[in-house]
XYZ file of C-alpha atoms in Angstrom:
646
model
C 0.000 0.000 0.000
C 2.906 2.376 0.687
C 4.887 1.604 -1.742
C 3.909 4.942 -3.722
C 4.434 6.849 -1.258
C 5.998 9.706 -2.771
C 9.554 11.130 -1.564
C 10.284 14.661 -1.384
C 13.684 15.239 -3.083
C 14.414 18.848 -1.293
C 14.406 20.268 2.217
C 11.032 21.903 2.775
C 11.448 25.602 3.983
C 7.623 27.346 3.184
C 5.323 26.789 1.045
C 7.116 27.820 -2.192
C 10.803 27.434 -1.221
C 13.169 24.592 -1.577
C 16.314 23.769 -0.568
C 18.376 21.364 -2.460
C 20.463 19.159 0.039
C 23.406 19.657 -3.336
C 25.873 22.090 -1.302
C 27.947 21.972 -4.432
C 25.581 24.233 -6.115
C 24.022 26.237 -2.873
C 27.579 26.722 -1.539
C 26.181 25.686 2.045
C 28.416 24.750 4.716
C 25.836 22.846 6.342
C 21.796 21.870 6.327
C 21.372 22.911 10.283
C 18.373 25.122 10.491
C 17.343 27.426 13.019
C 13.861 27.574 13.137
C 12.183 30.969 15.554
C 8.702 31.019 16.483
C 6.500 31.563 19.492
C 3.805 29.309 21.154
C 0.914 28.583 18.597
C 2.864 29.795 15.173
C 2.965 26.405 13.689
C 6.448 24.830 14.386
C 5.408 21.206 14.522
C 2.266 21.714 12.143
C 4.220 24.128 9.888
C 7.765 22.509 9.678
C 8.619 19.854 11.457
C 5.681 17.626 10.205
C 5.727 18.604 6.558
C 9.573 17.142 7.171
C 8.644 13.809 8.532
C 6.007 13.328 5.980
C 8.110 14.222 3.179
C 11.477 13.914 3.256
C 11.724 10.361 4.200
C 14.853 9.747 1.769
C 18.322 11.610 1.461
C 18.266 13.315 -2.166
C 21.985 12.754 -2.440
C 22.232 9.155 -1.669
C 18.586 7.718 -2.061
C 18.504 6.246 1.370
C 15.963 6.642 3.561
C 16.868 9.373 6.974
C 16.860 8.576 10.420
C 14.928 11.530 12.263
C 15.666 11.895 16.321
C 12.684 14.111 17.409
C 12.092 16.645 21.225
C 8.750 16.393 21.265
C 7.157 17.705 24.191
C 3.662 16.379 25.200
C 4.436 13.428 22.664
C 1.574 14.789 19.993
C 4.376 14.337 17.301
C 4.804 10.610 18.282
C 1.262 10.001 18.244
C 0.914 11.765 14.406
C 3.549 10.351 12.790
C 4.740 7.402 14.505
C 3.127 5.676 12.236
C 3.560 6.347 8.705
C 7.228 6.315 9.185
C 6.738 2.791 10.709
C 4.596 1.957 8.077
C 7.669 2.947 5.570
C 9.867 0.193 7.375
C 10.967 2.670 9.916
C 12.381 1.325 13.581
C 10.211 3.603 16.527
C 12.090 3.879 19.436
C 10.951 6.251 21.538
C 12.214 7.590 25.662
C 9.283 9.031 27.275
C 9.899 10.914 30.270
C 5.978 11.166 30.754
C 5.086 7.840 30.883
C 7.730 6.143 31.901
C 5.590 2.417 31.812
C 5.282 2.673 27.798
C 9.053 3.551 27.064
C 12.197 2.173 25.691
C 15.008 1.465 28.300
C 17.943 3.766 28.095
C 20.954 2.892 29.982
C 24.082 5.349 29.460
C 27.174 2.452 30.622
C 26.252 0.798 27.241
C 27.669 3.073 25.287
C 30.824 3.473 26.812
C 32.220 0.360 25.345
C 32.012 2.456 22.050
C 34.960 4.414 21.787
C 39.364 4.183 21.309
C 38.981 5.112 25.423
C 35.888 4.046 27.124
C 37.451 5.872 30.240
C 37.202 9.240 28.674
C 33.604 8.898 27.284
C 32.231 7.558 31.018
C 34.289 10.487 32.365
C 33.077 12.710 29.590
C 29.494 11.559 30.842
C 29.821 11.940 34.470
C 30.994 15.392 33.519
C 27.542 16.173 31.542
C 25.502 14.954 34.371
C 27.261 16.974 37.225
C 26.775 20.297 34.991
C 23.726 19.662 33.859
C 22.358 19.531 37.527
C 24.650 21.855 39.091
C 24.591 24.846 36.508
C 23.384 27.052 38.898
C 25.790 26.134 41.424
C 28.192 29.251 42.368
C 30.935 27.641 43.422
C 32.798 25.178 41.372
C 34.645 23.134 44.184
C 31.337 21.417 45.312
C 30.527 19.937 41.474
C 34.334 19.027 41.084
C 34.096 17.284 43.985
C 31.225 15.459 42.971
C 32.672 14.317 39.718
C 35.272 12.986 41.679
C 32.943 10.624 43.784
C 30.592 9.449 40.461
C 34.047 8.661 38.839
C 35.190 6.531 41.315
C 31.880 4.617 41.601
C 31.018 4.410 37.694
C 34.380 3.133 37.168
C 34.443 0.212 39.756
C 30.783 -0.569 38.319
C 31.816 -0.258 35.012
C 35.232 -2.423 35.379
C 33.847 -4.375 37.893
C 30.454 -5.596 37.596
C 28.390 -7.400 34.905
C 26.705 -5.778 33.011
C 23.221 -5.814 34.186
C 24.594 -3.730 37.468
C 26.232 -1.293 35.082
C 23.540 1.677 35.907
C 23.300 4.605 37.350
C 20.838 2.780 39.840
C 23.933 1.151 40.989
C 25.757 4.343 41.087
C 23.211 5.485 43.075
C 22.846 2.911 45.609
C 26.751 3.115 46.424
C 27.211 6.548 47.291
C 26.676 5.982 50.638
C 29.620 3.374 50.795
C 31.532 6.813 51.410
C 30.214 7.611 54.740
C 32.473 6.474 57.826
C 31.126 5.533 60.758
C 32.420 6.266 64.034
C 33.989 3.318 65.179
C 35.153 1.914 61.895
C 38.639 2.983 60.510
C 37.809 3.034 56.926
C 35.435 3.904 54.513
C 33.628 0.716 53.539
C 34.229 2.059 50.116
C 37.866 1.575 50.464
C 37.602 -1.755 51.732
C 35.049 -3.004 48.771
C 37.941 -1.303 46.115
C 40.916 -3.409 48.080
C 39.366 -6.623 48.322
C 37.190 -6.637 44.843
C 39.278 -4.983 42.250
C 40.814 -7.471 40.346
C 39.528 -6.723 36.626
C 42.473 -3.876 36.400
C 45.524 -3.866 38.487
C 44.707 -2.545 42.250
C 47.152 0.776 41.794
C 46.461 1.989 38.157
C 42.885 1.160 38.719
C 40.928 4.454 37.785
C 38.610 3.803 40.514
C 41.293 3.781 42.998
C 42.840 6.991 41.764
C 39.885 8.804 41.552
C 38.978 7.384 44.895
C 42.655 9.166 46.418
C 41.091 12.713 45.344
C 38.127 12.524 48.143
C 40.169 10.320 50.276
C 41.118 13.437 52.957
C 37.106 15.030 52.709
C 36.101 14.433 56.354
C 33.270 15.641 58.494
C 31.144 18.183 57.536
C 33.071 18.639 54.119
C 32.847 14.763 53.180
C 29.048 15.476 54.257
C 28.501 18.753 51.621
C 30.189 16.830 49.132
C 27.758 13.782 49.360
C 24.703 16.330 49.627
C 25.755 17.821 46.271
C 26.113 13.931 44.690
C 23.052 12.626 46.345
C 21.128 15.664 44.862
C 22.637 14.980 41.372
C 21.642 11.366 41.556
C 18.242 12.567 43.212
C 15.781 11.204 40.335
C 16.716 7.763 40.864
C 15.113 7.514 43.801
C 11.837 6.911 41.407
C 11.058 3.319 40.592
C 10.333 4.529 37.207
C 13.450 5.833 36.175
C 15.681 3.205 38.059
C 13.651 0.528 35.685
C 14.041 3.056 32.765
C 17.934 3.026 33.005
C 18.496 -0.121 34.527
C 18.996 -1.987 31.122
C 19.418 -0.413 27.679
C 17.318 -1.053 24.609
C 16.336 1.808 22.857
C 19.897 1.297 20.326
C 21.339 4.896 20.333
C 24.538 3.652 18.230
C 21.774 2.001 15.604
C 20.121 4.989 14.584
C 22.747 5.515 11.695
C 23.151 2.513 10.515
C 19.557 1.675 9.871
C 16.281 3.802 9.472
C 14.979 5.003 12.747
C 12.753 7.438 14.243
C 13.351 7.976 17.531
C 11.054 10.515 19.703
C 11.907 11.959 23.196
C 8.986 12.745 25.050
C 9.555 15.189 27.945
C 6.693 16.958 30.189
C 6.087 20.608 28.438
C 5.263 21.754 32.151
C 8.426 21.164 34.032
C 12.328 20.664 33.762
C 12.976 18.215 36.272
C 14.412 15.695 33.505
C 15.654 18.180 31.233
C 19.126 17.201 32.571
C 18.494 13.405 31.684
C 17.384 14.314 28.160
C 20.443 17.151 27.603
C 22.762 14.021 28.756
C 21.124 11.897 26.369
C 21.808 14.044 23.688
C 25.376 14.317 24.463
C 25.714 10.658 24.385
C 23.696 9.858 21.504
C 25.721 12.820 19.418
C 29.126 11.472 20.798
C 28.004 7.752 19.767
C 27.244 8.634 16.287
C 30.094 10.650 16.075
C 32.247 7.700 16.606
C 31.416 5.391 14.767
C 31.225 7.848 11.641
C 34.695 8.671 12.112
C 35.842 5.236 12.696
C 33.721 2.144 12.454
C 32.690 3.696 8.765
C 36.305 5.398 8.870
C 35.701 8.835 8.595
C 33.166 8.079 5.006
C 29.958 9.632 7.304
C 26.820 7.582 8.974
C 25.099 5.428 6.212
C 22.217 7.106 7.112
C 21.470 11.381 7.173
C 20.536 11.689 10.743
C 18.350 15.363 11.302
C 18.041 16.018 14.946
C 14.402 17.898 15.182
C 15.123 19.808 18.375
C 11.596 21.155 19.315
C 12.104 23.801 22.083
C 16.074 23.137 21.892
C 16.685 25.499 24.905
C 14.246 23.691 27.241
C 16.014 19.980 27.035
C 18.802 20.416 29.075
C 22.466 21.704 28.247
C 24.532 19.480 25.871
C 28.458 19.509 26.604
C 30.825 21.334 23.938
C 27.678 21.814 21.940
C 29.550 24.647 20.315
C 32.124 22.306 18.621
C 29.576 19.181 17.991
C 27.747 20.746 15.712
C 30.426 22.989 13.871
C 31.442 19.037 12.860
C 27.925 17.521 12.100
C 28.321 17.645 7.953
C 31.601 15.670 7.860
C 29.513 12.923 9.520
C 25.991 12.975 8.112
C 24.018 14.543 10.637
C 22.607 17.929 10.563
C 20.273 19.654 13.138
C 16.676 21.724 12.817
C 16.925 23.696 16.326
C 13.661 25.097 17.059
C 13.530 27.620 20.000
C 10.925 30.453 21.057
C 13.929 33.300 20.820
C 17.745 33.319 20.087
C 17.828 35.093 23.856
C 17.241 31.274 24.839
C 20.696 30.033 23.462
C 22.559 32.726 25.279
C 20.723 31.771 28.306
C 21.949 28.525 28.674
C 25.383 28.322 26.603
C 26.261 31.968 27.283
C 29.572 33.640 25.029
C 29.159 29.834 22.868
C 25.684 30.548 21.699
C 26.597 32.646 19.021
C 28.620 29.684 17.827
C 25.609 27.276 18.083
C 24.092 29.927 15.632
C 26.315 30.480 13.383
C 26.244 26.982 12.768
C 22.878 27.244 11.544
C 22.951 28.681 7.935
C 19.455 28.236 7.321
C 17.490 30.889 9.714
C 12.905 30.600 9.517
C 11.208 33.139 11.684
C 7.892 31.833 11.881
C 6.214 34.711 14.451
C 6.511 36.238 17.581
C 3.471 36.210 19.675
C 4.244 39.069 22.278
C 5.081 42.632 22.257
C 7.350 43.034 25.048
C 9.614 45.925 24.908
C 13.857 44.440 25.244
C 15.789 47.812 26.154
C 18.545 45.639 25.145
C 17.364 44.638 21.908
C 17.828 40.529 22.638
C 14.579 39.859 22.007
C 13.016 37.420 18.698
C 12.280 40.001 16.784
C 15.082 42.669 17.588
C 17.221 39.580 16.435
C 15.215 38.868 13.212
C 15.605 42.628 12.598
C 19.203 42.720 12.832
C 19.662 39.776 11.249
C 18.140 40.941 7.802
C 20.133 43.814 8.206
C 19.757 47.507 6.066
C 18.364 48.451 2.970
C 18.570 52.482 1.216
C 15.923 54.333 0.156
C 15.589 57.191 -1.706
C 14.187 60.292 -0.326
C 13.484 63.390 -1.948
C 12.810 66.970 -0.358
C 11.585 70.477 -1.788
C 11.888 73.810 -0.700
C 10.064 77.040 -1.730
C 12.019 80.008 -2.180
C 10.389 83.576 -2.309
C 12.802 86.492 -3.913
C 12.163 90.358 -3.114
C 8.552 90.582 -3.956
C 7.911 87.791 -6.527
C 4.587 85.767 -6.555
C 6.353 82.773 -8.499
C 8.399 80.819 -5.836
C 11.484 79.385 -6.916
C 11.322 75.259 -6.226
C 14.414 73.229 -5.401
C 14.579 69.585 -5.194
C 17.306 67.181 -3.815
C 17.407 63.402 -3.969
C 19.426 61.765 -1.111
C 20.177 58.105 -0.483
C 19.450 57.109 3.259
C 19.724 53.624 5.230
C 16.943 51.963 7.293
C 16.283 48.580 8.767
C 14.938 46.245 6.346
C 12.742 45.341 8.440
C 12.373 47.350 12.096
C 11.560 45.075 15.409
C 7.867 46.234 15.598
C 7.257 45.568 11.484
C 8.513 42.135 12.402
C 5.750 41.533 15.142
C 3.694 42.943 12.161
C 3.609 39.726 9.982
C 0.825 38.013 9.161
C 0.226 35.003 10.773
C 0.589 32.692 7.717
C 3.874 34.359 6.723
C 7.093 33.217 7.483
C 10.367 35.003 6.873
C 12.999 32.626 5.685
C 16.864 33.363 5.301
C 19.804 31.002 3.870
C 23.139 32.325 3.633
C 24.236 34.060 0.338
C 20.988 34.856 -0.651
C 18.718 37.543 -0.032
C 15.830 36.961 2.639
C 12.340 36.016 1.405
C 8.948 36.642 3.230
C 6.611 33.441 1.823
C 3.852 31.664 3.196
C 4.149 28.890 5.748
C 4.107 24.940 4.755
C 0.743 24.059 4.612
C 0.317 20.787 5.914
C -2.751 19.923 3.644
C -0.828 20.182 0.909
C 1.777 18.593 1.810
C 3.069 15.284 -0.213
C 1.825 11.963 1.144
C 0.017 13.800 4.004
C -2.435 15.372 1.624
C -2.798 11.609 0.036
C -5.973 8.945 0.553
C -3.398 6.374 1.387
C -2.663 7.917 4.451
C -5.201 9.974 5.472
C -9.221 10.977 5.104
C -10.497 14.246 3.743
C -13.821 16.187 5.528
C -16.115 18.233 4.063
C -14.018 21.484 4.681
C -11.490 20.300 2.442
C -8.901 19.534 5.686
C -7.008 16.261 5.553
C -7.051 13.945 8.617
C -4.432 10.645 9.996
C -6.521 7.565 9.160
C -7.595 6.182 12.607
C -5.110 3.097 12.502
C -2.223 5.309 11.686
C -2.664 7.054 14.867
C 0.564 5.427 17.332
C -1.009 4.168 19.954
C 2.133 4.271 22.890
C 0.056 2.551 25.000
C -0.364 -0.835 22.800
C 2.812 -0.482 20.582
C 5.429 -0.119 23.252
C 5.775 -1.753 26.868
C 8.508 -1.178 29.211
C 7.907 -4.284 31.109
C 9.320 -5.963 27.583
C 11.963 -3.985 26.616
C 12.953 -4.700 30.569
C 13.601 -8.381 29.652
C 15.292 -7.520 26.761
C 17.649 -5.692 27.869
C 18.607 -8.064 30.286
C 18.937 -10.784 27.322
C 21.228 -8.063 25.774
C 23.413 -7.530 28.470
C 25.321 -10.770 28.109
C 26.672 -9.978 24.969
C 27.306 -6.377 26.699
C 29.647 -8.431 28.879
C 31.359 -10.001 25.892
C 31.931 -6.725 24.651
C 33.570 -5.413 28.078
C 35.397 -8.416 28.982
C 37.553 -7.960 25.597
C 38.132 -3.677 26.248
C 38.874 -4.716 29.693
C 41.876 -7.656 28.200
C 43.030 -4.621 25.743
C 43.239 -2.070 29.000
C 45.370 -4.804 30.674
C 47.792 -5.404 28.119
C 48.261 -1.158 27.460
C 49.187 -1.173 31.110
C 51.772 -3.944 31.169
C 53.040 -2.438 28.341
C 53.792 1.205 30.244
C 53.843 0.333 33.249
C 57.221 0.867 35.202
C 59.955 -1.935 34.832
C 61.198 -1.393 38.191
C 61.620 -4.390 39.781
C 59.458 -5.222 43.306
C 61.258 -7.192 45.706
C 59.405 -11.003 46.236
C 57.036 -9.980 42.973
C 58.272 -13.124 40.846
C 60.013 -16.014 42.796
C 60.414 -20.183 42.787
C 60.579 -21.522 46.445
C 59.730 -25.516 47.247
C 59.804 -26.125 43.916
C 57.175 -24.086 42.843
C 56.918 -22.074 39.824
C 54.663 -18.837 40.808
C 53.102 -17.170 38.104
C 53.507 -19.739 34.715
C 49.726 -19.893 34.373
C 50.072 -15.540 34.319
C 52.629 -16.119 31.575
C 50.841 -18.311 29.491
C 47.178 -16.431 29.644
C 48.510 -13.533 28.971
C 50.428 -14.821 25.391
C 47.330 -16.151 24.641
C 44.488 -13.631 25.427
C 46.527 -10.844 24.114
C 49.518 -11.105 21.623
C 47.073 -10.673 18.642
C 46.530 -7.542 19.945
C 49.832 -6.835 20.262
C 52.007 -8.754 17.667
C 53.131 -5.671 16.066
C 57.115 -4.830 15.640
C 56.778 -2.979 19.455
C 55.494 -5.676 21.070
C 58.732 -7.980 19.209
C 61.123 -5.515 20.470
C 59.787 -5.067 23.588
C 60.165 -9.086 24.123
C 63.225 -9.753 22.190
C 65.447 -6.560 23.777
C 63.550 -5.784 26.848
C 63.195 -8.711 27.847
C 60.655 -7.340 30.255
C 56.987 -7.271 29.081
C 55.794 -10.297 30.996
C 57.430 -9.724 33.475
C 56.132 -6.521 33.378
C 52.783 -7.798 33.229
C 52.899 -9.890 36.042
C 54.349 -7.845 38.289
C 51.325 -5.333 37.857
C 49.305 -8.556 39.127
C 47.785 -7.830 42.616
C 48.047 -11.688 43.063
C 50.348 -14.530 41.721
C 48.504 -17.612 41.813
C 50.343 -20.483 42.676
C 50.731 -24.015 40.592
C 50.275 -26.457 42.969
C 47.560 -29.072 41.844
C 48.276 -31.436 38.751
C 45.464 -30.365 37.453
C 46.684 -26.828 36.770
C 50.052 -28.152 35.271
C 47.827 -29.781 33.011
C 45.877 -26.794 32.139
C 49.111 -24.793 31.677
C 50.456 -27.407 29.011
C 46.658 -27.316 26.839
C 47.413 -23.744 27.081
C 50.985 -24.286 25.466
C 49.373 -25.857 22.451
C 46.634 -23.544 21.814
C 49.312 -20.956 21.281
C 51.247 -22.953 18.655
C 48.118 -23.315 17.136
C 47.425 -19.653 16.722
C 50.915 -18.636 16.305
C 51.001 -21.202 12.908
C 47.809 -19.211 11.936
C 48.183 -15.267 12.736
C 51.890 -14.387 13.090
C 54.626 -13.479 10.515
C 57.974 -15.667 10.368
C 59.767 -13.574 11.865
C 57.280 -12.746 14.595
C 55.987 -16.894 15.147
C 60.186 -17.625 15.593
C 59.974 -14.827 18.404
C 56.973 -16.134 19.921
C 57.590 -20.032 19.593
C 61.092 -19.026 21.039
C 59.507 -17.452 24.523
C 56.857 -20.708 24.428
C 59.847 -23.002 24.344
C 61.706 -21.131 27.280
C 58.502 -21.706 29.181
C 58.164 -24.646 28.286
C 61.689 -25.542 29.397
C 60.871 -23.547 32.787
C 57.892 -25.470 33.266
C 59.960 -28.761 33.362
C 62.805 -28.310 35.541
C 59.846 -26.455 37.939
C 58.347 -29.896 38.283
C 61.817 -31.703 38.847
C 62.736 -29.105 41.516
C 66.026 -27.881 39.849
C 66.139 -24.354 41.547
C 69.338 -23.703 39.464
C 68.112 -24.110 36.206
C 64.718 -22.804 36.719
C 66.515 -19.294 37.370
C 68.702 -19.673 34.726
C 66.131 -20.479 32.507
C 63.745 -17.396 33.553
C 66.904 -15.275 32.861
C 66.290 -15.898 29.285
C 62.727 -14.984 29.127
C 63.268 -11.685 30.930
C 62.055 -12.659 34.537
C-alpha cells in the first residue's frame, strides 16, 4: 500500500521554497536550520511535520533518513509514529511522561564504544554533574562530585556485569563513602581493596579517583555527598531506576539503519531536562564515533536530522559549540527550534553565538508578544538585525520667495538614506501565515508557511481521510497508539537478554586495557614480585594467559622488540598482578600445558615468520621452565627465567 508513497527530493522551507540538500551548487556549509517562532505559530504543524512526511529519503544518496525528534507532550509521536513505521521505519521512543510505555535507556552501554571508554564515562559523568549543578556558584562542590561518580562508575563499570552497570547502581553506592564512628575506613575503600581485580589494584581508575576525596572528612565529606546525592536525586523513582536499569532503545543504531526515535519530555516542568540534555550528548558522541571510525571517517550510512523542538528547554549538551560545527563531515545535521535566540545565550552563554552560526538556514515563523527588550535581545530585535539595512531614496523640496515675486522658486534634492529592512515592531507585524525565511548568500524572502494539507503523502488517501471542509485527517489506525505499541515491562527483559553480549563486549576492552598497562607500566623491579621456592613455579599460568588472550593484539614490531630486547613485558605484566597464583595441583600443570598448544596453534595461523620464531622461542623457554619447575632444579629454573626476561 505504501509503496507509492511519494519522496520529497528537497528540504522543505515554506510553502514555495526549496532547498536542495546539493551544497555543491548552494555553496552551504551545512543543512542545520534554526527555526524561531513563538507558542501557537505552527512549528510542529508548519515545519517539522511537513519534514517527517516528506522527506523520508536523502536526495543525495537515495537512502531513507533517520529523524531523532524533542517532542514535548508526545503529539508528534502520536501523528507520525506511524507512517514512518509503516515505511519500514524502527520507533524507538524515551518518554519521560510515561515512563511504563518507554524504551530502556541505559548510558554504561555506550561506553564500550569508543578508542577510550574511560574518557567517554568520564566525559558523561561530567555532563551529568553540569547539567544539575549549573546554577551552582561555586565550582569546588561539582568538582568534587565528579570525583565521587568517577570513582563509583568506574568500579561498576570495570567491575560488575553488566546488568549492574547503571546509574541505579551508582546510586545505591554513594553511601559506601560515609564512615562511621567506630570503623577505621570507609567501607568504600575496603570493597575497592578486596574486589578490584579486573584492572591492576594501583592503576585502577577507581582507585585513583577514589585518592582525590580520600582526605574530605566531616562536615566537608558530608557537603560533598549532599551535592552527589542531589545529582543522583531522580533515581530515587522506581520509574526511572527501571528506565535506566537496562538499555534497549539502540542509540549507536540509529545511523546505521532507518529510525525514528522521539523523546517525550513533560512541556510543564524541567525536572528531567538534565536526563534528556545528557542523552543528547551521548547519543551525538556515539554517532560521532562510529562515523569517524567504524565507517572510517566516510559519514553515517544514514542522514541523521536532529528535530530539536524547544532546543533550549532539554537540558544543556556539553561542547555543543564544537559538535555541531562538525555535524556535515559525519551525516548529521540539526533543525533547532527555539521560542527566541535570547534562549541560546541563556543557557550556553559567550558559545551561543557559535551554536548559531552553525545554523545557515534561519525561519522566523512569528513572535506572539510585544514586550519591549531595552537591550534589543529579544526574537524580533534579532530577526531585525539579522536581515540587516536596505537604502531608500528620499526626496525633499523647498520654496524660495525672492524680493517681492509671486512665483516661488522650487528646489529639489534626492538623497540616499539607510533603514532597517525590516524594524523590530514591522517584524511583530507579519501576518500570521507568513514566514520570513533566510539562507546564507541569498537575499531573505517573506513566503507563506508549509501548509500541511498540501503537503506530499500527508495530503494523500493512502494515508489519510479528507472532511467536508477540504482539511485532511491521519486515518484512525495510523494514529501510534504508545500505550499498545510499546511496553517497558518488555523492553525490561530484553535488555537483560542483551546484556550478556554487553559483557562479551567489556570483557575484551577490559583484556586490551590490561595489556596497554603492562606495556607502560614501570619496569622497576618489586622485591618477592616473581620467585620459585619448594619447587614451585609462581606465576607460569600468568605467563601463558597472557600470550594467549593478548599477543594478537599486540604482535606488532613494538610488542617484538619489547620481548626480544627488553626482555621485560611479561614480566612486566605480572608484576602489575595484585596476586600470583600459585601451581600447585596437577590439574593446573595440566591446564598450563593445553594452554601451550593452543598458542602454537594460533601462532602457525596469525603471526609473521619472523614474529611466530619470536613467539615459539619465549613458548619453548617456558616450556623448558615449566619442566625443571616440576623436577625441583632451583638452578636451572633461574637460569632459565633469565632468558625470558624474569
Amino acid at each position: 500500500m505504501y509503496n507509492n508513497i511519494g519522496h520529497e527530493t528537497n528540504l522543505l522551507l515554506s510553502q514555495n521554497l526549496k532547498l536542495t540538500y546539493n551544497t555543491w551548487k548552494t555553496h552551504l556549509g551545512c543543512m542545520n536550520m534554526l527555526a524561531i517562532g513563538a507558542t501557537g505559530e505552527g512549528k510542529s504543524r508548519n515545519l517539522v511535520r511537513p519534514i517527517l512526511y516528506s522527506l523520508l529519503r536523502d536526495p543525495k544518496t537515495g537512502r531513507k533518513m533517520s529523524f531523532v525528534s524533542t517532542d514535548p507532550k508526545g503529539e508528534l509521536y502520536q501523528d507520525t509514529a506511524g507512517f514512518l513505521e509503516a515505511n519500514e521505519y524502527n520507533i524507538k521512543v524515551l518518554n519521560l511522561i510515561d515512563m511504563l510505555h518507554s524504551d530502556c535507556y541505559n548510558c554504561f552501554k555506550y561506553f564500550n564504544y569508543s578508542k577510550n571508554p574511560d574518557i567517554t564515562l568520564m566525559n558523561y559523568i561530567n555532563s551529568l554533574v553540569e547539567a544539575s549543578t549549573k546554577d551552582s556558584k561555586d565550582p569546588y562542590w561539582p568538582n568534587m562530585a565528579k570525583n565521587v561518580l568517577n570513582c563509583i562508575a568506574y568500579y561498576v563499570y570495570y567491575e560488575l556485569l553488566a546488568k549492574y552497570q547503571n546509574l541505579t547502581t551508582v546510586s545505591d553506592m554513594v553511601p559506601l563513602f560515609f564512615k562511621g564512628d567506630k570503623e577505621k575506613e570507609a567501607p568504600i575503600d575496603n570493597l575497592l581493596r578486596s574486589t578490584c581485580k579486573n584492572v591492576a589494584y594501583y592503576n585502577h581508575p577507581a582507585v585513583i579517583w577514589r585518592k582525590k576525596t580520600q582526605k574530605a572528612q566531616g562536615k566537608e565529606l558530608t557537603s560533598i555527598l549532599g551535592v552527589t546525592n542531589d545529582v543522583l536525586r531522580l533515581w530515587a523513582d522506581s520509574n526511572i531506576r527501571r528506565l535506566t536499569q537496562v538499555d534497549t532503545i539502540q542509540l549507536d543504531q540509529v545511523g546505521d539503519r532507518p529510525t525514528a526515535l522521539y523523546v517525550i519530555t513533560p512541556p510543564d516542568n524541567s525536572t528531567y531536562d538534565f536526563i534528556v540534555g545528557t542523552f543528547y550528548d551521548q547519543l551525538i558522541s556515539t554517532l560521532m564515533y562510529k562515523a569517524n571510525f567504524i565507517y572510517n571517517k566516510k559519514g553515517l550510512p544514514h542522514h541523521v536530522i536532529l528535530m530539536q523542538d524547544e532546543a533550549a528547554n532539554t537540558g544543556k549538551i556539553n561542547d555543543y559549540n564544537k559538535k555541531i560545527a562538525v555535524w556535515r563531515s559525519v551525516n548529521m545535521s540539526s533543525i533547532q527550534i527555539v521560542q527566541s535566540s535570547n534562549q541560546f545565550k541563556a543557557m550556553y552563554g559567550d558559545k551561543a553565538q557559535d551554536v548559531i552560526d552553525n545554523a545557515h538556514i534561519t525561519i522566523f515563523l512569528g513572535n506572539g508578544g510585544n514586550s519591549i527588550d531595552n537591550n534589543g535581545s529579544s526574537a524580533a530585535d534579532f530577526i531585525s538585525r539579522a536581515l540587516g539595512k536596505t537604502t531608500v531614496k528620499s526626496e525633499s523640496y523647498s520654496l524660495n520667495y525672492n524680493n517681492n515675486e509671486v512665483k516661488p522658486n522650487i528646489s529639489s534634492s534626492i538623497n540616499a538614506n539607510q533603514r532597517d529592512l525590516m524594524t523590530p515592531d514591522e517584524v511583530k507585524r507579519l501576518k500570521w501565515d507568513e514566514c520570513i525565511v533566510m539562507v546564507k548568500g541569498y537575499k531573505p524572502f517573506i513566503d507563506k508557511k508549509i501548509n500541511l494539507n498540501t503537503c506530499l503523502n500527508f495530503a494523500s488517501e493512502l494515508y489519510s481521510t479528507k472532511d467536508d471542509k477540504g482539511n485532511w485527517h491521519l486515518k484512525k489506525e495510523l494514529v501510534y497508539d504508545i500505550e499498545e505499541k510499546k511496553q517497558t515491562l518488555d523492553e525490561y527483559f530484553k535488555g537483560f537478554e542483551e546484556s550478556k553480549e554487553i559483557d562479551r563486549i567489556q570483557y575484551t576492552a577490559v583484556k586490551k586495557k590490561l595489556v596497554i598497562d603492562s606495556l607502560f607500566s614501570s619496569f622497576e623491579k618489586k622485591k618477592n614480585s616473581m620467585y620459585i621456592d619448594n619447587n614451585i613455579f609462581y606465576g607460569i599460568k600468568e605467563h601463558i594467559d597472557y600470550v594467549n588472550a593478548n599477543y594478537k593484539l599486540f604482535y606488532s614490531e613494538n610488542l617484538i622488540r619489547r620481548i626480544k630486547e627488553d626482555n621485560s613485558v611479561i614480566g612486566c605484566f605480572l608484576r602489575e598482578s595484585t596476586k600470583a597464583k600459585k601451581v600447585k595441583e596437577e590439574n593446573d600443570t595440566e591446564n598450563i600445558e593445553n594452554d601451550v598448544d593452543i598458542i602454537k596453534n594460533d601462532t602457525e595461523e596469525h603471526l609473521s615468520l619472523y614474529e611466530k620464531k619470536i613467539i615459539v622461542k619465549f613458548i619453548e623457554d617456558s616450556e623448558k621452565a615449566l619442566n625443571k619447575a616440576k623436577k625441583g632444579n632451583n638452578d636451572g629454573i633461574k637460569e632459565q627465567l633469565s632468558k625470558i626476561g624474569i
